[in-house]
Amino acid sequence: MTEEMNLYQKINVIRKEFKDSDIKKSGENTFQKFKYFELSDIVPIAIDLCNKYNLYTHIDIGSPLNPNFATMYVKDIDNPDGLDVEYKLKLPSINEDGAFNSKIQDTGKMETYVRRYLYMLFLDIAIPDEVDGVDNRPKKSKSKRR
């Protein structure tokens, strides 16, 4: 069945099955009071669906050819000589100040975020618009006049 579908059809089927998988957000930002998908919520389901439909994904973060971008390549295993579908994100800068451990931790955080957002692009995961969903009006001053 999968050999009859092209890469784009397989991606669409995977997106639909992922959407229908009833995935739950396990991450929680207690400060800003919202839940979010962690990488560990997304990847296991994505791997199972890619295996089911014979797709291979590879993430390249800041290669010599694309040092400022992270790219997810999606390859059709049934047609390995065919084209890849690519999803790209511009890499955020990492704080170069501070101790070695701080730099390593910043690198790890950046890679986790980038991988999560590349999977979200690939799987077309829709999340509420964080900018429009926040009340950005100036706060009224509560000072009393005398």
Coordinates of C-alpha atoms in Angstrom, one line a residue:
M1 CA 0.0 0.0 0.0
T2 CA 2.7 2.5 0.9
E3 CA 4.6 1.9 -2.4
E4 CA 1.5 3.2 -4.2
M5 CA 1.6 6.5 -2.4
N6 CA 4.1 9.3 -3.2
L7 CA 6.0 11.1 -0.5
Y8 CA 3.5 13.9 -0.3
Q9 CA 0.6 11.5 0.1
K10 CA 2.4 9.7 2.8
I11 CA 3.1 12.9 4.7
N12 CA -0.5 13.9 4.5
V13 CA -1.7 10.5 5.8
I14 CA 0.8 10.7 8.6
R15 CA -0.3 14.2 9.5
K16 CA -3.9 13.0 9.7
E17 CA -3.1 9.9 11.8
F18 CA -1.0 12.0 14.1
K19 CA -3.8 14.5 14.5
D20 CA -6.2 11.6 15.3
S21 CA -3.8 9.9 17.8
D22 CA -5.3 11.9 20.7
I23 CA -1.8 13.1 21.7
K24 CA -1.6 14.9 25.1
K25 CA 0.6 17.8 26.0
S26 CA 2.8 16.8 29.0
G27 CA 4.8 20.0 29.2
E28 CA 3.5 22.7 31.5
N29 CA 4.7 26.3 31.8
T30 CA 3.4 27.1 35.3
F31 CA 4.6 30.8 35.1
Q32 CA 2.6 31.6 32.0
K33 CA 0.0 29.0 32.7
F34 CA -0.1 27.0 29.5
K35 CA 0.6 23.4 28.4
Y36 CA 2.8 22.4 25.5
F37 CA 4.0 19.4 23.6
E38 CA 7.3 18.1 24.7
L39 CA 9.6 16.3 22.2
S40 CA 8.9 13.0 24.1
D41 CA 5.1 13.5 23.4
I42 CA 5.7 13.8 19.6
V43 CA 8.7 11.6 18.6
P44 CA 7.4 8.1 19.6
I45 CA 4.2 8.6 17.6
A46 CA 6.1 10.1 14.7
I47 CA 8.6 7.2 14.6
D48 CA 5.8 4.6 14.6
L49 CA 3.9 6.5 11.8
C50 CA 7.1 6.9 9.7
N51 CA 7.8 3.2 10.1
K52 CA 4.3 2.3 9.1
Y53 CA 4.5 4.4 5.9
N54 CA 8.2 3.8 5.1
L55 CA 9.5 7.3 5.7
Y56 CA 12.8 8.2 7.2
T57 CA 13.6 11.5 8.9
H58 CA 16.9 13.1 9.6
I59 CA 17.6 16.4 11.4
D60 CA 20.7 18.4 10.6
I61 CA 21.5 21.2 13.0
G62 CA 23.9 23.9 11.8
S63 CA 25.8 21.9 9.2
P64 CA 28.8 23.5 7.4
L65 CA 26.6 24.0 4.3
N66 CA 23.8 25.6 6.4
P67 CA 25.4 26.9 9.6
N68 CA 22.5 29.2 10.6
F69 CA 19.7 26.7 10.0
A70 CA 18.3 23.4 11.3
T71 CA 16.8 21.2 8.6
M72 CA 14.6 18.1 8.9
Y73 CA 14.8 15.9 5.8
V74 CA 12.0 13.5 5.1
K75 CA 12.9 10.6 2.7
D76 CA 10.6 8.0 1.1
I77 CA 12.2 4.6 1.8
D78 CA 10.2 3.1 -1.0
N79 CA 11.7 5.6 -3.4
P80 CA 15.2 6.4 -2.0
D81 CA 16.4 8.1 -5.2
G82 CA 13.4 10.5 -5.1
L83 CA 13.4 14.0 -3.7
D84 CA 13.4 14.8 0.0
V85 CA 10.9 17.1 1.6
E86 CA 12.8 19.6 3.8
Y87 CA 11.6 21.7 6.8
K88 CA 13.9 24.5 7.9
L89 CA 14.2 26.8 10.9
K90 CA 16.7 29.6 11.5
L91 CA 18.8 28.7 14.5
P92 CA 18.6 31.1 17.5
S93 CA 21.9 32.4 18.8
I94 CA 23.4 30.8 21.8
N95 CA 24.8 32.9 24.7
E96 CA 28.6 32.6 24.3
D97 CA 29.2 34.2 27.7
G98 CA 29.4 32.2 30.8
A99 CA 30.8 28.9 31.9
F100 CA 31.3 25.9 29.8
N101 CA 28.4 24.0 31.4
S102 CA 26.1 27.0 30.8
K103 CA 27.1 26.9 27.0
I104 CA 26.5 23.2 26.8
Q105 CA 23.1 23.5 28.5
D106 CA 22.1 26.4 26.2
T107 CA 23.1 24.3 23.2
G108 CA 21.0 21.4 24.5
K109 CA 18.0 23.6 25.1
M110 CA 18.3 25.1 21.6
E111 CA 18.6 21.7 20.0
T112 CA 15.6 20.4 21.9
Y113 CA 13.4 23.4 20.9
V114 CA 14.6 23.2 17.3
R115 CA 13.9 19.5 17.0
R116 CA 10.4 20.0 18.6
Y117 CA 9.5 22.8 16.2
L118 CA 10.8 20.9 13.1
Y119 CA 8.6 17.9 14.1
M120 CA 5.7 20.3 14.5
L121 CA 6.3 21.6 11.0
F122 CA 6.5 18.1 9.6
L123 CA 3.4 16.9 11.3
D124 CA 1.6 20.2 10.9
I125 CA 0.8 20.4 14.6
A126 CA -1.4 23.5 15.1
I127 CA -1.0 25.3 18.4
P128 CA -2.8 28.5 19.6
D129 CA -1.2 31.7 18.5
E130 CA 0.7 32.8 21.6
V131 CA 0.9 36.4 20.4
D132 CA -2.8 36.9 19.7
G133 CA -3.8 34.7 22.7
V134 CA -2.2 37.1 25.2
D135 CA -3.7 40.4 26.4
N136 CA -0.9 42.9 25.5
R137 CA -2.8 46.0 26.4
P138 CA -1.0 48.4 28.7
K139 CA -1.9 47.8 32.4
K140 CA -3.9 50.6 33.9
S141 CA -2.2 52.5 36.7
K142 CA -3.8 51.9 40.1
S143 CA -2.5 55.0 41.7
K144 CA -5.0 57.2 43.4
R145 CA -5.2 60.9 43.0
R146 CA -5.2 63.2 46.1

